[in-house]
N, CA, C and O atoms as a DFTB+ gen file, in Angstrom:
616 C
 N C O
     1  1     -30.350      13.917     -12.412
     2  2     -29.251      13.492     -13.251
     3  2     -28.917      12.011     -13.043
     4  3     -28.716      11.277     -14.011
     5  1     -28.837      11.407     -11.294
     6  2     -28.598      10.121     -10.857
     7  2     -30.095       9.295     -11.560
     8  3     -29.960       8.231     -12.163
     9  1     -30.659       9.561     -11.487
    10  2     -32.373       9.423     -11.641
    11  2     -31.972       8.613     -13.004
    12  3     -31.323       9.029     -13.963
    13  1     -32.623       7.186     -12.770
    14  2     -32.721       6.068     -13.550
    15  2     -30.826       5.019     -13.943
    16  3     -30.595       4.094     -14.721
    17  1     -30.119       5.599     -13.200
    18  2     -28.683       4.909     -13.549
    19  2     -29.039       3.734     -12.663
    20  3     -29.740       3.589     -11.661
    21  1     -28.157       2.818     -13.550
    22  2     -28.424       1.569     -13.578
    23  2     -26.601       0.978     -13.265
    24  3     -25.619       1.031     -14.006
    25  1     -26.746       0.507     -12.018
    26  2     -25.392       0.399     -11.147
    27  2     -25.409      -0.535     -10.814
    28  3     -26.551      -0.982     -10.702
    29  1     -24.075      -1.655     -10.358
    30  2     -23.333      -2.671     -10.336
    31  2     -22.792      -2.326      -8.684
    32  3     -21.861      -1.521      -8.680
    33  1     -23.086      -2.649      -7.747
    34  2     -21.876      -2.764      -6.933
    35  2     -20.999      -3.458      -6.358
    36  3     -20.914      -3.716      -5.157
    37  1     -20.242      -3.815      -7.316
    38  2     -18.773      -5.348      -7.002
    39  2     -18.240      -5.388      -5.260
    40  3     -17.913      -4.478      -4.498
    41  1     -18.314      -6.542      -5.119
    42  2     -18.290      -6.623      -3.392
    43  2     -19.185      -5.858      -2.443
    44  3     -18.832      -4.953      -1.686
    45  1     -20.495      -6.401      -2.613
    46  2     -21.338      -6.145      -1.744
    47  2     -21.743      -6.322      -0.084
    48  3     -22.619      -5.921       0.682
    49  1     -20.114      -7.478      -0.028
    50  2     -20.262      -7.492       1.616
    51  2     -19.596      -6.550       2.276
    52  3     -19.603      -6.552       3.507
    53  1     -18.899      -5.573       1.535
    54  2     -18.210      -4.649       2.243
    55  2     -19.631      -3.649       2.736
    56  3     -20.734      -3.494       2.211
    57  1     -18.882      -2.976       4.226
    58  2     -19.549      -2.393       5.095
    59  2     -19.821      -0.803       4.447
    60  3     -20.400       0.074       5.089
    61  1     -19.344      -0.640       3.204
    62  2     -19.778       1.196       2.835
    63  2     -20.706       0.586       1.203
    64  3     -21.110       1.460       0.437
    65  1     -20.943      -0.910       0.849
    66  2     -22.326      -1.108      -0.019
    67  2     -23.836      -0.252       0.673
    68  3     -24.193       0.888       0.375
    69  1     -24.393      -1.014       1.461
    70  2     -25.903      -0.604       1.792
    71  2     -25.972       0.663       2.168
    72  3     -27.014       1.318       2.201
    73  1     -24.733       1.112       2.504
    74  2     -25.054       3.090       2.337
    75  2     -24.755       3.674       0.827
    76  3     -25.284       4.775       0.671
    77  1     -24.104       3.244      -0.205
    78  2     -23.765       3.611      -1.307
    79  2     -25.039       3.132      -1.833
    80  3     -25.615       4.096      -2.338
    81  1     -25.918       1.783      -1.965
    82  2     -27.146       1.537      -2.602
    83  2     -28.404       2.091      -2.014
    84  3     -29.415       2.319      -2.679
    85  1     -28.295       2.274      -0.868
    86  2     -29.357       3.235      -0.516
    87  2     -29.474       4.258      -0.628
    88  3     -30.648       4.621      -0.691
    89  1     -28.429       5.325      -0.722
    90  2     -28.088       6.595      -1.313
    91  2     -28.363       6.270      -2.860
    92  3     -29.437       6.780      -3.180
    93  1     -27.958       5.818      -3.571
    94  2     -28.456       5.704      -5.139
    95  2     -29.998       5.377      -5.455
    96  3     -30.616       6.089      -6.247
    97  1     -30.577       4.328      -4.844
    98  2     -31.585       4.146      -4.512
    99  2     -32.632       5.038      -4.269
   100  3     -33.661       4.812      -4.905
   101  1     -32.632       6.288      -3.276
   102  2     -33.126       7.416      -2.650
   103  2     -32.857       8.639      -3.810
   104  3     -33.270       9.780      -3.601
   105  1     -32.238       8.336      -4.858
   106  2     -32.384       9.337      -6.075
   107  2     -32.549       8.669      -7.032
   108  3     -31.999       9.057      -8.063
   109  1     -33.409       7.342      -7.080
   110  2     -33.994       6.543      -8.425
   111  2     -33.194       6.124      -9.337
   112  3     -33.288       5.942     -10.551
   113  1     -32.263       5.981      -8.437
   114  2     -31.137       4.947      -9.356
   115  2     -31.500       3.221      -9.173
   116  3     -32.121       3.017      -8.129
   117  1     -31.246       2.055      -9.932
   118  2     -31.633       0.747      -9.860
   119  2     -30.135       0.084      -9.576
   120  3     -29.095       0.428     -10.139
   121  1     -30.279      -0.979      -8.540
   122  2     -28.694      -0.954      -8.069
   123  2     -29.015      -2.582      -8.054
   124  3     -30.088      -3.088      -7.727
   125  1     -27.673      -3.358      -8.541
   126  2     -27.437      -4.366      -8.254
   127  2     -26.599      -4.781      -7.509
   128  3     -25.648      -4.111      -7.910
   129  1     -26.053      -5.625      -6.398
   130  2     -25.237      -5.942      -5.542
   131  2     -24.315      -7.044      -5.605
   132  3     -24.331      -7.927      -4.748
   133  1     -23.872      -7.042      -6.139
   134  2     -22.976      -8.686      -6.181
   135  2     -21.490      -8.798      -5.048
   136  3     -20.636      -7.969      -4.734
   137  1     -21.688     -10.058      -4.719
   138  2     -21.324     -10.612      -4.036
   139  2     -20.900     -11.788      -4.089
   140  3     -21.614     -12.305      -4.947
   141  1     -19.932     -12.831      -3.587
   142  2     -19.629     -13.954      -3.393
   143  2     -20.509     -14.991      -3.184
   144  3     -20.260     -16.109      -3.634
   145  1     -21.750     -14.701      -2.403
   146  2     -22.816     -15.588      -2.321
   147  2     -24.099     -15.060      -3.257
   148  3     -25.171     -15.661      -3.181
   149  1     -23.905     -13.678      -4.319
   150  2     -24.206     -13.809      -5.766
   151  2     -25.142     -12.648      -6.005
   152  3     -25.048     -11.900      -5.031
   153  1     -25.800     -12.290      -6.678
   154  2     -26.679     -11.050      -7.506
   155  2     -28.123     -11.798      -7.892
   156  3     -28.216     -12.570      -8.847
   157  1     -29.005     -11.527      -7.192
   158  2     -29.808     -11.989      -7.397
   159  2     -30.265     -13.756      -7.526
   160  3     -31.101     -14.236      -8.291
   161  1     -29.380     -14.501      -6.477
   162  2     -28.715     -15.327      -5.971
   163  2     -28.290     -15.702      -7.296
   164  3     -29.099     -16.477      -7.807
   165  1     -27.514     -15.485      -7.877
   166  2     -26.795     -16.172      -9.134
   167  2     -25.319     -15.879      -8.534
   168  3     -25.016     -14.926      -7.817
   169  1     -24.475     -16.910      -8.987
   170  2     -22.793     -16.424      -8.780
   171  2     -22.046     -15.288      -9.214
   172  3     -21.594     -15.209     -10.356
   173  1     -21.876     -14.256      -8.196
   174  2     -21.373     -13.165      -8.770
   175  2     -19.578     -13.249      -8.573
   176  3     -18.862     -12.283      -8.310
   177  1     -19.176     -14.500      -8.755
   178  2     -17.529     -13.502      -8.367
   179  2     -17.184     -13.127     -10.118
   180  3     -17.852     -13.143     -11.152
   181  1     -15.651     -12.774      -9.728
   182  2     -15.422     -12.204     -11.123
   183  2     -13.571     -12.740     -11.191
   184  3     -12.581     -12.094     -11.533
   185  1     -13.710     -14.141     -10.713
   186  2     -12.343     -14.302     -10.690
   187  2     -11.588     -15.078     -11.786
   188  3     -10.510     -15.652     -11.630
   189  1     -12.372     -15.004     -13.007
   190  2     -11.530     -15.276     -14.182
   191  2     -12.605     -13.962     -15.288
   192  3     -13.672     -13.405     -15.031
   193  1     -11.784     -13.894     -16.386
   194  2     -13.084     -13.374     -17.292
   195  2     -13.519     -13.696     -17.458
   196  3     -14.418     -12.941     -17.828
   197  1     -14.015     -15.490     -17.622
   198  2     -15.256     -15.431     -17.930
   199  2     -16.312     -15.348     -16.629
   200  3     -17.395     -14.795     -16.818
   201  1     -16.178     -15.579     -16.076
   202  2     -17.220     -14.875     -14.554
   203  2     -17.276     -13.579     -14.766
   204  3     -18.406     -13.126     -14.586
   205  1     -16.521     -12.854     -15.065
   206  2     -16.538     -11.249     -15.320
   207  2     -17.518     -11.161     -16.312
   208  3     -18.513     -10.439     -16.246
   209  1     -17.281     -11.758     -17.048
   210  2     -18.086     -11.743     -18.429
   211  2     -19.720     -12.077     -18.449
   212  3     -20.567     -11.746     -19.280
   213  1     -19.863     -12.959     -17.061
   214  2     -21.285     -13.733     -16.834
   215  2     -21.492     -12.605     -16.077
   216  3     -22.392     -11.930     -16.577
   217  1     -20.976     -12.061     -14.958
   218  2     -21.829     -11.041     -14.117
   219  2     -22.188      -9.786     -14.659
   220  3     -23.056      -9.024     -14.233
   221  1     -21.306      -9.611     -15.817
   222  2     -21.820      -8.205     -16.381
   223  2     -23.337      -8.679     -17.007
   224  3     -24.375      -8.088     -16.711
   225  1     -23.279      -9.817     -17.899
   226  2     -24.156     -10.032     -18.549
   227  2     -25.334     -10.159     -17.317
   228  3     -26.357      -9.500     -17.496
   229  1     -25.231     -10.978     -16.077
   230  2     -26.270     -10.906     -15.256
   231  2     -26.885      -9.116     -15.002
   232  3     -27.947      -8.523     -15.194
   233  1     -25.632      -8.796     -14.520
   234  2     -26.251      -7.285     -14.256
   235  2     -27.057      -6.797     -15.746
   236  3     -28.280      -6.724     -15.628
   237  1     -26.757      -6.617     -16.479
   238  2     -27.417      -6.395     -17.512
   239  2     -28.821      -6.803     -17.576
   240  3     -29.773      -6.023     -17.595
   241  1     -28.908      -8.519     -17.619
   242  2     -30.474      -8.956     -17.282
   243  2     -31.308      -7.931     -16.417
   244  3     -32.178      -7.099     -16.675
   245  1     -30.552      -8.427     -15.092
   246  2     -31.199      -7.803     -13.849
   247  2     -31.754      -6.489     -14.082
   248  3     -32.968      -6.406     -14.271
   249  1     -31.025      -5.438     -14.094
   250  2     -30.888      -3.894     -14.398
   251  2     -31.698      -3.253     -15.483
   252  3     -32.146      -2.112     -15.368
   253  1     -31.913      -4.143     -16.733
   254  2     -32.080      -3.934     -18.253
   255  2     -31.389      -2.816     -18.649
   256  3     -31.901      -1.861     -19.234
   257  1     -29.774      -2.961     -18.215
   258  2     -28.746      -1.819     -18.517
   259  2     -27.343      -1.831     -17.416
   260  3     -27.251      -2.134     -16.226
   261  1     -26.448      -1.406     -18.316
   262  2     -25.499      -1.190     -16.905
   263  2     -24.725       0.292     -17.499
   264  3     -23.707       0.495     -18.162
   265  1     -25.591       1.024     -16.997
   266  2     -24.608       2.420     -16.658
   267  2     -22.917       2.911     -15.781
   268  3     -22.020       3.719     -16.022
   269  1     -23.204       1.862     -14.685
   270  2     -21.546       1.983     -13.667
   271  2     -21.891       0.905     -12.954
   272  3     -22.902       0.365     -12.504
   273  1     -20.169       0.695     -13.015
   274  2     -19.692      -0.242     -11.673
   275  2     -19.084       0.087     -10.963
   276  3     -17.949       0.372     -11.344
   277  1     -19.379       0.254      -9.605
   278  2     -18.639       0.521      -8.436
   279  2     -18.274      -0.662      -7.827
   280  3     -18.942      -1.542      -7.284
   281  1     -16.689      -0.477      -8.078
   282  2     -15.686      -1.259      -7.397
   283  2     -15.753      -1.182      -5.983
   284  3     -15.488      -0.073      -5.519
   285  1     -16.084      -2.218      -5.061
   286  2     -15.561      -1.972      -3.410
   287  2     -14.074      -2.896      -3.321
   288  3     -13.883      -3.857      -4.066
   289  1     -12.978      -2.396      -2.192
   290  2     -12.243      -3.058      -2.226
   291  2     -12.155      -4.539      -1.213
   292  3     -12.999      -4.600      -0.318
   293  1     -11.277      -5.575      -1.327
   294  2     -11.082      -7.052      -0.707
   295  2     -11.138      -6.150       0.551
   296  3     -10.787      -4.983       0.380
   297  1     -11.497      -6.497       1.689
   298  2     -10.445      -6.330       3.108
   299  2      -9.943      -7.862       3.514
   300  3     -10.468      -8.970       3.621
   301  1      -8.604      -7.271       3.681
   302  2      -7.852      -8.369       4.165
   303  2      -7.257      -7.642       5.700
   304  3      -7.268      -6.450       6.007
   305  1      -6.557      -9.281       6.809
   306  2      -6.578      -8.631       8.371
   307  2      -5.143      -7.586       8.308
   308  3      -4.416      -7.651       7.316
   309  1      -4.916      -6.917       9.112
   310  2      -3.459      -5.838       9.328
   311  2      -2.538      -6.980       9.245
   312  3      -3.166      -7.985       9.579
   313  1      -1.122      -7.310       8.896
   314  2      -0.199      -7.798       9.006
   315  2       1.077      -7.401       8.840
   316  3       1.285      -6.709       7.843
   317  1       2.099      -7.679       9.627
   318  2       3.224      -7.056       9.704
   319  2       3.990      -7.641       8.558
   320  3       4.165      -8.858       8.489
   321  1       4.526      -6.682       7.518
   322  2       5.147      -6.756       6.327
   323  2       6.302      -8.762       6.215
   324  3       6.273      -9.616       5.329
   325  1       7.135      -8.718       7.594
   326  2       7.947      -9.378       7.746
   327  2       6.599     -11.062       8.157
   328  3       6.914     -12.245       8.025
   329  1       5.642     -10.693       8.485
   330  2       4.582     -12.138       8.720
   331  2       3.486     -12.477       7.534
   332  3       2.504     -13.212       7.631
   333  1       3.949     -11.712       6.363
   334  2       3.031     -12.026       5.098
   335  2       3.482     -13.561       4.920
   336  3       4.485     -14.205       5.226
   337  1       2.518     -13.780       4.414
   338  2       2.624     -15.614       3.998
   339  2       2.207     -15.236       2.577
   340  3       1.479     -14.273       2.335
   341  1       2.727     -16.075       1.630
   342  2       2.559     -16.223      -0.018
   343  2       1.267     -15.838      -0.305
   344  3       0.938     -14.762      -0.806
   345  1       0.074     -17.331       0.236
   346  2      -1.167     -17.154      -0.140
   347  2      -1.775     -15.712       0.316
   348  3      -2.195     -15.006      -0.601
   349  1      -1.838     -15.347       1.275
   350  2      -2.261     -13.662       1.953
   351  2      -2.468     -13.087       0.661
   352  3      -3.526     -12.919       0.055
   353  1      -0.862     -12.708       0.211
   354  2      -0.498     -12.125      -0.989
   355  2      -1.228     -11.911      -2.220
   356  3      -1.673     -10.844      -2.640
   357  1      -1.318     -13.471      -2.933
   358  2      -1.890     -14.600      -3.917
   359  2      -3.476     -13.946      -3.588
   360  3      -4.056     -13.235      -4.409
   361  1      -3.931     -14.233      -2.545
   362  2      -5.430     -13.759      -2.341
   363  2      -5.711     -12.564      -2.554
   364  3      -6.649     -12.131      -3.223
   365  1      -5.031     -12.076      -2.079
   366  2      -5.218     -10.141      -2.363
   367  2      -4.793      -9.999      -3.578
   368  3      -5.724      -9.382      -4.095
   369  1      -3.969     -10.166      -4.422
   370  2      -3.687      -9.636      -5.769
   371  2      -4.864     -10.294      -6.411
   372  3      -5.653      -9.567      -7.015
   373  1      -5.104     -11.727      -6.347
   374  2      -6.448     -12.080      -6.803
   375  2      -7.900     -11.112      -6.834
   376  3      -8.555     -10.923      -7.859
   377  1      -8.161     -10.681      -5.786
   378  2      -9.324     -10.174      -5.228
   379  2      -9.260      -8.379      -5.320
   380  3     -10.262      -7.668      -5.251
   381  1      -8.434      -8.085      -5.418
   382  2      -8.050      -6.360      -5.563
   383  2      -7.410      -5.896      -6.952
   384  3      -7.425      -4.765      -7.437
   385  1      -6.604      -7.566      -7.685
   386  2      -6.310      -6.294      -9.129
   387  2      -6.942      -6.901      -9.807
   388  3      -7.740      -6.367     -10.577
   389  1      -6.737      -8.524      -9.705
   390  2      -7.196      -9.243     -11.284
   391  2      -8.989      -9.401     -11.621
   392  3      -9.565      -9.422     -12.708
   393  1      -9.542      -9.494     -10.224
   394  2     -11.019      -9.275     -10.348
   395  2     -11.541      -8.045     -10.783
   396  3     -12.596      -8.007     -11.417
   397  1     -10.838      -6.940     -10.474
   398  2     -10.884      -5.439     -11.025
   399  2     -10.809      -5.414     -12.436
   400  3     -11.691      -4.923     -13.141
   401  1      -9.441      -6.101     -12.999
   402  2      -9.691      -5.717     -13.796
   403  2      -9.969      -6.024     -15.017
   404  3      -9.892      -5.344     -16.040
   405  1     -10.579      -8.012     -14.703
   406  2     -11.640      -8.593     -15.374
   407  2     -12.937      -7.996     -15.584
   408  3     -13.419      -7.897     -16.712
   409  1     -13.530      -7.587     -14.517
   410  2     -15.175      -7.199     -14.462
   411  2     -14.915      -5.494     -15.161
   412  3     -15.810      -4.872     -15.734
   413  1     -13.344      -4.915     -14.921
   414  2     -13.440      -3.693     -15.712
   415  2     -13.882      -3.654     -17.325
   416  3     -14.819      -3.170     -17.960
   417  1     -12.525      -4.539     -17.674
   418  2     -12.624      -5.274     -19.598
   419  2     -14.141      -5.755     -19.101
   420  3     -14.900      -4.990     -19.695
   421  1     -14.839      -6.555     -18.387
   422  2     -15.925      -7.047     -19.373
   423  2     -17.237      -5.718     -19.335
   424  3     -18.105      -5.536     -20.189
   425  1     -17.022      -4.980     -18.141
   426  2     -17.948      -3.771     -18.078
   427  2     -17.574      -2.464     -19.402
   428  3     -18.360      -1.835     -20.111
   429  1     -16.492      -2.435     -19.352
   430  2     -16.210      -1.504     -20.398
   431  2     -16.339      -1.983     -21.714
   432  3     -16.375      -1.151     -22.620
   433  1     -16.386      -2.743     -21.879
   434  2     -16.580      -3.180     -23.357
   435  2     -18.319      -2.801     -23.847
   436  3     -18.851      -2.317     -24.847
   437  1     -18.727      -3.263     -22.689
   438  2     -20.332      -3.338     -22.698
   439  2     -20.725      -1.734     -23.197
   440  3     -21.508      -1.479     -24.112
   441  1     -19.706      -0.335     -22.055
   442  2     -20.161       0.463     -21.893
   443  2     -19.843       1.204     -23.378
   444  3     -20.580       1.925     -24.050
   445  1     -18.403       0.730     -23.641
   446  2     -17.935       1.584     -24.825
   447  2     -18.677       1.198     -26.090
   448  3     -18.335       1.829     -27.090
   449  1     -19.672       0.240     -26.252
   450  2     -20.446      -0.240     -27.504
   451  2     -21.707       0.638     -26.640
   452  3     -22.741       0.377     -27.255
   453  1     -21.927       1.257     -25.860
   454  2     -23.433       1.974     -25.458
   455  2     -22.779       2.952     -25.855
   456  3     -23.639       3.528     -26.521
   457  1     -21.680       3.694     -25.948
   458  2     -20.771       4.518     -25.628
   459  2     -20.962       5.764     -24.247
   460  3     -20.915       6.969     -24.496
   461  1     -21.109       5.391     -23.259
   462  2     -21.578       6.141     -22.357
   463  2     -21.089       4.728     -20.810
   464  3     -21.138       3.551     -21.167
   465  1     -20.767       4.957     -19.609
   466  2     -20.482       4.548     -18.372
   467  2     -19.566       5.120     -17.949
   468  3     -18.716       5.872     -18.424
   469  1     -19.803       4.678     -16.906
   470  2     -18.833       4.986     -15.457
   471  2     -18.028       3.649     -14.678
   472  3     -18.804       2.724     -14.438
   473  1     -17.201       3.513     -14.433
   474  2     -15.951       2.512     -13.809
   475  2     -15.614       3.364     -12.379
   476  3     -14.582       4.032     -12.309
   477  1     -16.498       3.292     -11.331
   478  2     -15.650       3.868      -9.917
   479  2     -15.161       3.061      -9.048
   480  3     -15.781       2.171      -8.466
   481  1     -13.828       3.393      -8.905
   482  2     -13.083       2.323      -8.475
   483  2     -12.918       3.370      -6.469
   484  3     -12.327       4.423      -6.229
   485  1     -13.538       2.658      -5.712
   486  2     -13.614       2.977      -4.310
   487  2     -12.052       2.271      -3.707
   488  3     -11.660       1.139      -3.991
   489  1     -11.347       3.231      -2.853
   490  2      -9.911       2.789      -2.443
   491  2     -10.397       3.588      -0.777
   492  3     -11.453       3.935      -0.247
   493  1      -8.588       3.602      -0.333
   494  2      -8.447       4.408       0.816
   495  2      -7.359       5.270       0.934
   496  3      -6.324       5.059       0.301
   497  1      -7.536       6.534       1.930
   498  2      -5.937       7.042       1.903
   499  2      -4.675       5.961       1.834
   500  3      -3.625       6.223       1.247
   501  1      -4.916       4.796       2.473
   502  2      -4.083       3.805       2.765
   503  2      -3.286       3.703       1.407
   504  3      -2.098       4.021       1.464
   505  1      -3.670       3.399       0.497
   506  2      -3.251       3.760      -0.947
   507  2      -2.319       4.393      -1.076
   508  3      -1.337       3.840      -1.570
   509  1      -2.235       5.809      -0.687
   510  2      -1.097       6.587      -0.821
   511  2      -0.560       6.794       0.255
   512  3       0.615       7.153       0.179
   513  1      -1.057       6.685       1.393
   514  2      -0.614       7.263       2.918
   515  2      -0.334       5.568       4.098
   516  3      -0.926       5.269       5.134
   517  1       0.611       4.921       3.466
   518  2       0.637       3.665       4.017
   519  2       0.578       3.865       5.372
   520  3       1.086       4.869       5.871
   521  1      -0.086       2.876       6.153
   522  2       0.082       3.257       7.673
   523  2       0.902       1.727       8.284
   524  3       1.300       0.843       7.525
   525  1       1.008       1.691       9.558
   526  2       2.059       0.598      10.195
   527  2       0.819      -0.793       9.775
   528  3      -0.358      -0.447       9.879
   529  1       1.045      -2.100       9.380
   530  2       1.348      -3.028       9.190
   531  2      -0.175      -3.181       8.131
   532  3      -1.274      -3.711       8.292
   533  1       0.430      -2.468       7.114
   534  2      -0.586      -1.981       6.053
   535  2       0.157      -2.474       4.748
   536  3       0.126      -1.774       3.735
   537  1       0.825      -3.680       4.777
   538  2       1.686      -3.381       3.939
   539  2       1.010      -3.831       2.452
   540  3       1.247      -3.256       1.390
   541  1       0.041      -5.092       2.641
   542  2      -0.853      -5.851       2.200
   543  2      -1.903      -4.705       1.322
   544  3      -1.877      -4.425       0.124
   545  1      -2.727      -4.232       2.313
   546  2      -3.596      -2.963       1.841
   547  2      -2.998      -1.858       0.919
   548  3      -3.283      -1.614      -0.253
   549  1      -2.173      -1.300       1.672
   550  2      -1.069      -0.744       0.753
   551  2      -0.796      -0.643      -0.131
   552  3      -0.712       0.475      -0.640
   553  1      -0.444      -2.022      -0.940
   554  2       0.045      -2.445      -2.197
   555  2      -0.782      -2.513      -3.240
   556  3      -0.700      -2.229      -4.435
   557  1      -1.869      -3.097      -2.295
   558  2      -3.256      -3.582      -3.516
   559  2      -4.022      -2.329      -3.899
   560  3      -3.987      -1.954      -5.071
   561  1      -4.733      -1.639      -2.956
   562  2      -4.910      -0.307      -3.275
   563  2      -3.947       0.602      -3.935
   564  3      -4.303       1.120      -4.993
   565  1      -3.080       0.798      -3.580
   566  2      -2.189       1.831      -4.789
   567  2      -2.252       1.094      -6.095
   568  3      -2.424       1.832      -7.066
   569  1      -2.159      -0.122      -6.332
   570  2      -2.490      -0.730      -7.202
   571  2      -4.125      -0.379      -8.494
   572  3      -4.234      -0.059      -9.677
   573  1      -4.988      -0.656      -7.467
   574  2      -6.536       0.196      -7.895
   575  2      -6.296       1.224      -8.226
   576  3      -6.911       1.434      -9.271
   577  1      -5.558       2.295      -7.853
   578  2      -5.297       3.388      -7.925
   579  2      -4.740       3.930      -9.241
   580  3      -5.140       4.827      -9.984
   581  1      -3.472       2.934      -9.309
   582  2      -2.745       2.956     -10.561
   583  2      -3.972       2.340     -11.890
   584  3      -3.897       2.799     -13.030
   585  1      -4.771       1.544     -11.608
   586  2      -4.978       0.642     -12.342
   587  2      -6.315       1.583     -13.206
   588  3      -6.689       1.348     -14.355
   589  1      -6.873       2.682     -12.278
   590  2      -8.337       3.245     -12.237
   591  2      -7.717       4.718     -13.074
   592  3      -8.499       5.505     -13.607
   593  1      -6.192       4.929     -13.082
   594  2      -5.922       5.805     -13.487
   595  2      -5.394       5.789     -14.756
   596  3      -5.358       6.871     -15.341
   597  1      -4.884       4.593     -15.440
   598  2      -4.554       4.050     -16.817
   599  2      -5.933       3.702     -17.427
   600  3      -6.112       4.222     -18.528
   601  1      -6.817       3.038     -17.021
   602  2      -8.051       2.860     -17.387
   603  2      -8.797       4.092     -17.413
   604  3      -9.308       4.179     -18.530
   605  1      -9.092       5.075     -16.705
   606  2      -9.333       6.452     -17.520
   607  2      -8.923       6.545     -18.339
   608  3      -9.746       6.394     -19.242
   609  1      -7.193       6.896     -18.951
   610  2      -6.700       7.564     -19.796
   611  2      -7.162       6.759     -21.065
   612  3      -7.168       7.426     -22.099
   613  1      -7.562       5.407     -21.178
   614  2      -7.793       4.194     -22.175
   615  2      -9.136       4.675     -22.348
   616  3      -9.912       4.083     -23.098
């Protein structure tokens, strides 16, 4: 059924990529990796639409298709709610909603003219189950959460 999907995985330096592409991989799926230092060394971020707009189109080249994108999330360090600094903030909403949900619009558009994809948006309990100085993680993930769950219903 996995056999021949043609996959995106947004933030490839996170530590649960090379087990998610090797698992897809190992059932003949074709996986692309993007990353900050890029997809097939081309620039993969996705921090305006039009970068969203270029990496879909790269994945597309690459792939000759894009079936799904799997979202990985930013990690940012633990910080105590009362020692957030602005930029922290600024960076994480950057990197957890608005890159989400640039590369979402430019992936879904792609998918809904194939009429067929997948959008998996990867989070943590942290999301719903805040833990002590999570406040950062917390926010942004429930955020994905919210964001992966309006974008279904759309």
């Amino acid at each position: 059924m996995l056999s021949g999907l043609k996959t995106l995985i947004y933030r490839s330096n996170d530590l649960l990529a090379p087990a998610i592409q090797l698992t897809l991989a190992n059932i003949g799926a074709t996986v692309a990796c993007a990353s900050a230092s890029g997809v097939e060394g081309l620039d993969a971020r996705a921090s305006t639409p039009q970068q969203a707009s270029s990496l879909v189109e790269t994945a597309l080249q690459t792939l000759g298709g894009l079936d799904s994108v799997i979202f990985l999330p930013a990690r940012f360090a633990l910080t105590p709610f009362l020692e957030l600094e602005a930029g922290q903030w600024d960076a994480a909403l950057q990197a957890n909603l608005a890159e989400i949900m640039y590369l979402s619009q430019a992936a879904g558009h792609v998918m809904a003219v194939a009429g067929r994809g997948k959008l998996v948006y990867v989070t943590s309990i942290v999301g719903s189950l805040p833990l002590y100085e999570t406040s950062l993680m917390a926010t942004m993930l429930a955020g994905v959460e919210g964001f992966a769950r309006v974008a279904a219903m759309e």
